[in-house]
């Protein structure tokens, strides 16, 4: 896989020296005893999770194990039934008063916090009536209030990161699925979020287009982008992740570096899951 060296991307190059180390220890996403039920169905049964600055964490698990619900709770698309989410230490969806009582956050505060979280879905999230460049400029202009000139310059930098500068004036209908998903990634990056969440970003793609999207995500990982990725692409997860979380029935069944969780899983369930995935190829 050919890649541009990370030092050619000034926006994403992490700071150097002790400053960088301090940032790397920053906990960007924290989930504390997170529960989520839909009616009688308990989908998340107490998830504890810490994702540090520039960590790449892949979440794997069978269909229905709660992976999407976990991502959706992190940016409050789903409201947790119990437990807490913190984004860089700030509670998501609630605030504590001086007596320590919990109150729901306003929709405005939630929307504001969501700007810190980029979300890339299985289904490509782009506007068909806007060019690629306009798609990426849209939120920086309308949500962040950037000037069009500033947003344009930012959008071009993001297009460079997903290797699509040559498509800036194209409409999405003219793009392949892989290119469209890379535009969706650039759109999310343009808000300069603290963390990028990916929910099976390659599951809707034709097999021959999966590689280009995974290559883009690997590049982001190498640049130090903090990411939580739900994927079934086991080789990519092994290659790109600092940590694997194996979710089963709403609980973290196993967690650790890829060499441990994918290559030497402890639990029988995890062993079965990975041997099935490996034999599919
Ligand atoms: P995964 O992404 O791991 O496949 P999901 O988080 O999408 O799993 O779903 C976990 C379980 O929660 C499934 O049984 C699913 O049917 C259920 N579920 C998800 N969203 C809802 C919802 N909005 N209402 C009711 N049940 C839901
Ligand atoms: Mg899902």
Short mmCIF file of C-alpha atoms and ligand atoms in Angstrom, two decimals:
data_model
loop_
_atom_site.label_atom_id
_atom_site.label_comp_id
_atom_site.label_asym_id
_atom_site.label_seq_id
_atom_site.Cartn_x
_atom_site.Cartn_y
_atom_site.Cartn_z
CA UNK A 1 0.00 0.00 0.00
CA UNK A 2 1.50 3.31 -1.01
CA UNK A 3 1.30 6.14 1.45
CA UNK A 4 2.32 9.73 1.68
CA UNK A 5 4.70 10.20 4.59
CA UNK A 6 2.91 11.84 7.52
CA UNK A 7 5.34 14.76 7.68
CA UNK A 8 3.93 16.10 4.42
CA UNK A 9 0.62 16.86 6.15
CA UNK A 10 1.17 19.88 8.34
CA UNK A 11 -2.38 19.95 9.76
CA UNK A 12 -2.17 16.52 11.27
CA UNK A 13 1.44 16.30 12.32
CA UNK A 14 1.40 15.84 16.09
CA UNK A 15 3.31 18.30 18.20
CA UNK A 16 6.74 17.15 19.26
CA UNK A 17 8.44 16.78 22.61
CA UNK A 18 6.90 16.60 26.06
CA UNK A 19 3.85 18.50 24.89
CA UNK A 20 3.01 15.64 22.61
CA UNK A 21 3.39 13.13 25.41
CA UNK A 22 1.06 15.14 27.59
CA UNK A 23 -1.53 15.22 24.83
CA UNK A 24 -1.11 11.53 24.22
CA UNK A 25 -2.09 10.83 27.79
CA UNK A 26 -5.23 12.95 27.45
CA UNK A 27 -8.31 10.77 27.67
CA UNK A 28 -10.39 11.89 24.68
CA UNK A 29 -13.29 9.46 25.08
CA UNK A 30 -14.26 7.88 28.35
CA UNK A 31 -17.25 5.63 28.99
CA UNK A 32 -18.09 4.74 32.56
CA UNK A 33 -20.41 1.83 33.27
CA UNK A 34 -22.41 2.61 30.16
CA UNK A 35 -25.79 0.92 29.85
CA UNK A 36 -28.33 1.15 27.07
CA UNK A 37 -31.69 -0.57 26.83
CA UNK A 38 -34.37 -0.43 24.17
CA UNK A 39 -37.51 -1.30 26.12
CA UNK A 40 -36.82 -4.67 27.74
CA UNK A 41 -33.80 -5.33 25.54
CA UNK A 42 -30.57 -4.49 27.32
CA UNK A 43 -28.04 -3.86 24.55
CA UNK A 44 -25.09 -2.37 26.47
CA UNK A 45 -24.49 -3.93 29.88
CA UNK A 46 -21.84 -1.80 31.52
CA UNK A 47 -19.11 -0.66 29.13
CA UNK A 48 -15.97 0.95 30.50
CA UNK A 49 -13.67 2.45 27.95
CA UNK A 50 -10.84 4.95 27.75
CA UNK A 51 -9.49 6.18 24.45
CA UNK A 52 -6.41 8.37 24.66
CA UNK A 53 -5.22 11.05 22.28
CA UNK A 54 -4.04 9.48 19.00
CA UNK A 55 -5.23 5.98 19.97
CA UNK A 56 -6.76 3.82 17.28
CA UNK A 57 -9.27 1.42 18.81
CA UNK A 58 -11.15 -1.13 16.72
CA UNK A 59 -14.38 -2.61 18.01
CA UNK A 60 -15.19 -6.08 16.74
CA UNK A 61 -17.98 -8.47 17.54
CA UNK A 62 -20.90 -10.37 16.08
CA UNK A 63 -23.89 -8.66 14.57
CA UNK A 64 -26.18 -7.45 17.34
CA UNK A 65 -23.45 -7.33 19.99
CA UNK A 66 -24.00 -3.58 20.48
CA UNK A 67 -21.18 -2.02 18.42
CA UNK A 68 -23.29 0.62 16.65
CA UNK A 69 -25.20 1.40 19.83
CA UNK A 70 -21.89 2.03 21.60
CA UNK A 71 -20.75 4.52 18.93
CA UNK A 72 -24.19 6.15 18.86
CA UNK A 73 -24.14 6.60 22.64
CA UNK A 74 -20.70 8.23 22.46
CA UNK A 75 -22.03 11.12 20.39
CA UNK A 76 -25.45 10.97 22.05
CA UNK A 77 -27.41 9.89 18.99
CA UNK A 78 -28.69 7.40 21.57
CA UNK A 79 -29.20 8.49 25.12
CA UNK A 80 -27.56 6.05 27.56
CA UNK A 81 -29.91 4.41 30.06
CA UNK A 82 -27.20 4.65 32.73
CA UNK A 83 -23.54 5.49 33.01
CA UNK A 84 -21.55 8.34 31.56
CA UNK A 85 -19.63 9.50 28.54
CA UNK A 86 -16.93 12.13 28.75
CA UNK A 87 -15.30 13.85 25.79
CA UNK A 88 -11.95 15.29 26.87
CA UNK A 89 -13.26 15.29 30.42
CA UNK A 90 -16.50 17.10 29.61
CA UNK A 91 -19.67 15.09 30.33
CA UNK A 92 -21.74 14.32 27.24
CA UNK A 93 -25.45 15.02 27.56
CA UNK A 94 -25.51 16.04 31.21
CA UNK A 95 -24.01 18.42 33.70
CA UNK A 96 -23.53 18.29 37.43
CA UNK A 97 -24.67 21.21 39.58
CA UNK A 98 -22.75 22.42 42.64
CA UNK A 99 -24.58 19.84 44.78
CA UNK A 100 -23.47 17.08 42.43
CA UNK A 101 -27.00 16.62 41.05
CA UNK A 102 -27.25 15.51 37.48
CA UNK A 103 -29.17 17.57 34.89
CA UNK A 104 -29.73 16.95 31.19
CA UNK A 105 -27.65 19.17 28.96
CA UNK A 106 -29.47 21.43 26.51
CA UNK A 107 -29.73 20.39 22.87
CA UNK A 108 -27.53 23.35 22.06
CA UNK A 109 -24.77 22.09 24.36
CA UNK A 110 -25.10 18.58 22.94
CA UNK A 111 -24.82 19.92 19.38
CA UNK A 112 -21.80 21.93 20.39
CA UNK A 113 -20.11 18.88 21.93
CA UNK A 114 -20.87 16.85 18.82
CA UNK A 115 -18.58 19.13 16.86
CA UNK A 116 -15.76 17.31 18.65
CA UNK A 117 -16.86 13.97 17.24
CA UNK A 118 -16.60 13.04 13.57
CA UNK A 119 -18.92 10.21 12.55
CA UNK A 120 -18.57 8.16 9.39
CA UNK A 121 -21.41 5.76 8.68
CA UNK A 122 -21.76 2.70 6.51
CA UNK A 123 -24.03 4.71 4.21
CA UNK A 124 -22.17 7.63 2.69
CA UNK A 125 -23.17 10.90 4.21
CA UNK A 126 -22.82 13.47 1.44
CA UNK A 127 -25.14 15.98 -0.23
CA UNK A 128 -25.93 15.01 -3.84
CA UNK A 129 -26.63 18.61 -4.92
CA UNK A 130 -23.25 19.97 -3.85
CA UNK A 131 -19.82 19.48 -5.35
CA UNK A 132 -17.20 17.64 -3.34
CA UNK A 133 -15.61 20.91 -2.24
CA UNK A 134 -18.97 22.46 -1.26
CA UNK A 135 -19.83 19.33 0.72
CA UNK A 136 -16.70 19.70 2.81
CA UNK A 137 -17.02 23.47 3.24
CA UNK A 138 -20.63 23.30 4.36
CA UNK A 139 -20.28 22.60 8.08
CA UNK A 140 -17.19 24.77 8.66
CA UNK A 141 -19.12 27.71 7.13
CA UNK A 142 -22.60 27.07 8.56
CA UNK A 143 -21.78 25.46 11.90
CA UNK A 144 -18.42 27.00 12.78
CA UNK A 145 -18.97 30.34 11.04
CA UNK A 146 -15.73 30.21 9.05
CA UNK A 147 -15.31 32.50 6.07
CA UNK A 148 -15.78 30.84 2.70
CA UNK A 149 -12.15 31.49 1.86
CA UNK A 150 -10.96 29.92 5.10
CA UNK A 151 -13.31 26.96 4.69
CA UNK A 152 -12.17 26.45 1.12
CA UNK A 153 -8.53 26.32 2.17
CA UNK A 154 -9.42 23.88 4.95
CA UNK A 155 -11.51 21.73 2.60
CA UNK A 156 -8.63 21.50 0.13
CA UNK A 157 -6.31 20.34 2.90
CA UNK A 158 -8.83 17.68 3.92
CA UNK A 159 -9.21 16.55 0.30
CA UNK A 160 -5.46 16.17 0.14
CA UNK A 161 -5.60 13.92 3.22
CA UNK A 162 -8.11 11.59 1.55
CA UNK A 163 -6.26 11.87 -1.77
CA UNK A 164 -9.15 13.39 -3.74
CA UNK A 165 -7.93 16.85 -4.67
CA UNK A 166 -8.62 16.08 -8.34
CA UNK A 167 -12.33 15.51 -7.59
CA UNK A 168 -12.99 18.81 -5.83
CA UNK A 169 -15.45 20.07 -8.48
CA UNK A 170 -17.23 16.76 -9.10
CA UNK A 171 -20.75 15.98 -7.90
CA UNK A 172 -21.14 12.82 -5.77
CA UNK A 173 -23.13 11.06 -8.52
CA UNK A 174 -19.94 11.05 -10.58
CA UNK A 175 -17.89 9.33 -7.86
CA UNK A 176 -17.35 5.68 -7.06
CA UNK A 177 -18.53 4.38 -3.68
CA UNK A 178 -14.98 4.41 -2.41
CA UNK A 179 -14.45 8.02 -3.47
CA UNK A 180 -17.80 9.03 -1.97
CA UNK A 181 -16.89 7.46 1.36
CA UNK A 182 -13.56 9.32 1.30
CA UNK A 183 -15.49 12.58 0.76
CA UNK A 184 -17.63 11.66 3.78
CA UNK A 185 -14.42 11.15 5.77
CA UNK A 186 -13.06 14.53 4.58
CA UNK A 187 -16.37 16.18 5.58
CA UNK A 188 -16.04 14.79 9.09
CA UNK A 189 -12.36 15.76 9.31
CA UNK A 190 -13.15 19.33 8.25
CA UNK A 191 -14.78 19.97 11.62
CA UNK A 192 -11.39 19.15 13.15
CA UNK A 193 -12.92 16.78 15.68
CA UNK A 194 -11.10 15.35 18.68
CA UNK A 195 -12.13 11.85 17.70
CA UNK A 196 -13.36 10.11 14.57
CA UNK A 197 -15.93 7.34 14.91
CA UNK A 198 -16.37 4.90 12.03
CA UNK A 199 -19.29 2.46 11.89
CA UNK A 200 -18.47 -0.24 9.33
CA UNK A 201 -17.28 2.34 6.78
CA UNK A 202 -16.52 -0.26 4.11
CA UNK A 203 -19.50 -2.60 4.53
CA UNK A 204 -21.55 -0.98 1.76
CA UNK A 205 -18.69 -0.98 -0.75
CA UNK A 206 -17.95 -3.31 -3.62
CA UNK A 207 -14.96 -5.47 -2.63
CA UNK A 208 -12.58 -3.78 -5.07
CA UNK A 209 -13.25 -0.36 -3.50
CA UNK A 210 -12.70 -1.36 0.13
CA UNK A 211 -8.90 -1.07 -0.05
CA UNK A 212 -8.79 2.62 -0.94
CA UNK A 213 -10.98 3.56 2.04
CA UNK A 214 -8.95 1.39 4.40
CA UNK A 215 -5.75 2.97 3.02
CA UNK A 216 -7.18 6.41 3.80
CA UNK A 217 -8.01 5.33 7.34
CA UNK A 218 -4.55 3.83 7.80
CA UNK A 219 -3.05 7.11 6.75
CA UNK A 220 -5.19 8.97 9.31
CA UNK A 221 -4.08 6.46 11.94
CA UNK A 222 -0.43 7.08 11.07
CA UNK A 223 -1.00 10.82 11.31
CA UNK A 224 -2.11 10.38 14.90
CA UNK A 225 -5.85 10.82 14.47
CA UNK A 226 -7.80 9.51 17.45
CA UNK A 227 -10.22 6.90 16.09
CA UNK A 228 -12.78 4.34 17.20
CA UNK A 229 -13.57 1.98 14.35
CA UNK A 230 -16.26 -0.66 14.10
CA UNK A 231 -15.16 -3.01 11.35
CA UNK A 232 -15.10 -6.60 10.18
CA UNK A 233 -11.88 -5.99 8.24
CA UNK A 234 -9.68 -8.05 10.49
CA UNK A 235 -6.37 -7.53 8.66
CA UNK A 236 -6.89 -3.78 8.62
CA UNK A 237 -7.84 -3.81 12.32
CA UNK A 238 -4.72 -5.82 13.11
CA UNK A 239 -2.51 -3.50 11.11
CA UNK A 240 -3.93 -0.12 12.10
CA UNK A 241 -5.15 -0.52 15.70
CA UNK A 242 -3.37 0.06 18.95
CA UNK A 243 -6.11 -1.82 20.71
CA UNK A 244 -8.92 -4.22 19.87
CA UNK A 245 -12.15 -4.41 21.81
CA UNK A 246 -14.16 -7.55 21.36
CA UNK A 247 -17.78 -6.94 22.22
CA UNK A 248 -20.13 -9.78 23.01
CA UNK A 249 -23.73 -9.38 24.11
CA UNK A 250 -23.26 -5.80 25.30
CA UNK A 251 -20.09 -6.43 27.28
CA UNK A 252 -16.39 -6.10 26.55
CA UNK A 253 -15.37 -9.72 26.46
CA UNK A 254 -11.74 -9.15 25.61
CA UNK A 255 -9.54 -6.11 25.12
CA UNK A 256 -5.89 -5.60 24.28
CA UNK A 257 -3.35 -5.21 21.50
CA UNK A 258 -4.18 -6.95 18.19
CA UNK A 259 -1.45 -9.54 18.76
CA UNK A 260 -3.27 -10.60 21.89
CA UNK A 261 -6.96 -10.34 21.02
CA UNK A 262 -6.83 -11.37 17.35
CA UNK A 263 -3.86 -13.74 17.33
CA UNK A 264 -4.16 -15.26 20.79
CA UNK A 265 -7.69 -14.74 22.09
CA UNK A 266 -8.30 -16.15 25.53
CA UNK A 267 -12.02 -16.76 25.53
CA UNK A 268 -13.57 -19.50 23.45
CA UNK A 269 -16.12 -17.05 22.03
CA UNK A 270 -13.41 -14.71 20.82
CA UNK A 271 -11.45 -17.65 19.36
CA UNK A 272 -14.50 -18.83 17.44
CA UNK A 273 -15.29 -15.34 16.17
CA UNK A 274 -11.79 -14.72 14.81
CA UNK A 275 -11.33 -18.17 13.35
CA UNK A 276 -14.63 -17.74 11.48
CA UNK A 277 -13.56 -14.31 10.17
CA UNK A 278 -10.14 -15.59 9.12
CA UNK A 279 -11.58 -18.58 7.29
CA UNK A 280 -13.94 -16.36 5.35
CA UNK A 281 -11.02 -14.98 3.36
P1 LIG B 1 -24.23 -4.22 16.10
O1 LIG B 1 -23.87 -2.87 15.57
O2 LIG B 1 -23.16 -4.82 16.96
O3 LIG B 1 -24.67 -5.15 15.03
P2 LIG B 1 -26.43 -2.79 17.31
O4 LIG B 1 -25.81 -1.91 18.33
O5 LIG B 1 -26.87 -2.20 16.04
O6 LIG B 1 -25.47 -4.06 17.07
O7 LIG B 1 -27.71 -3.50 17.93
C1 LIG B 1 -27.65 -4.24 19.13
C2 LIG B 1 -29.06 -4.71 19.47
O8 LIG B 1 -29.87 -3.59 19.74
C3 LIG B 1 -29.74 -5.46 18.34
O9 LIG B 1 -30.50 -6.50 18.91
C4 LIG B 1 -30.65 -4.42 17.73
O10 LIG B 1 -31.78 -5.00 17.14
C5 LIG B 1 -31.01 -3.56 18.93
N1 LIG B 1 -31.31 -2.18 18.59
C6 LIG B 1 -30.45 -1.29 18.06
N2 LIG B 1 -31.04 -0.08 17.90
C7 LIG B 1 -32.32 -0.22 18.33
C8 LIG B 1 -33.44 0.67 18.42
N3 LIG B 1 -33.34 1.97 18.04
N4 LIG B 1 -34.59 0.18 18.91
C9 LIG B 1 -34.69 -1.10 19.31
N5 LIG B 1 -33.67 -2.00 19.27
C10 LIG B 1 -32.49 -1.56 18.77
MG1 LIG B 2 -23.78 -2.10 13.65
#
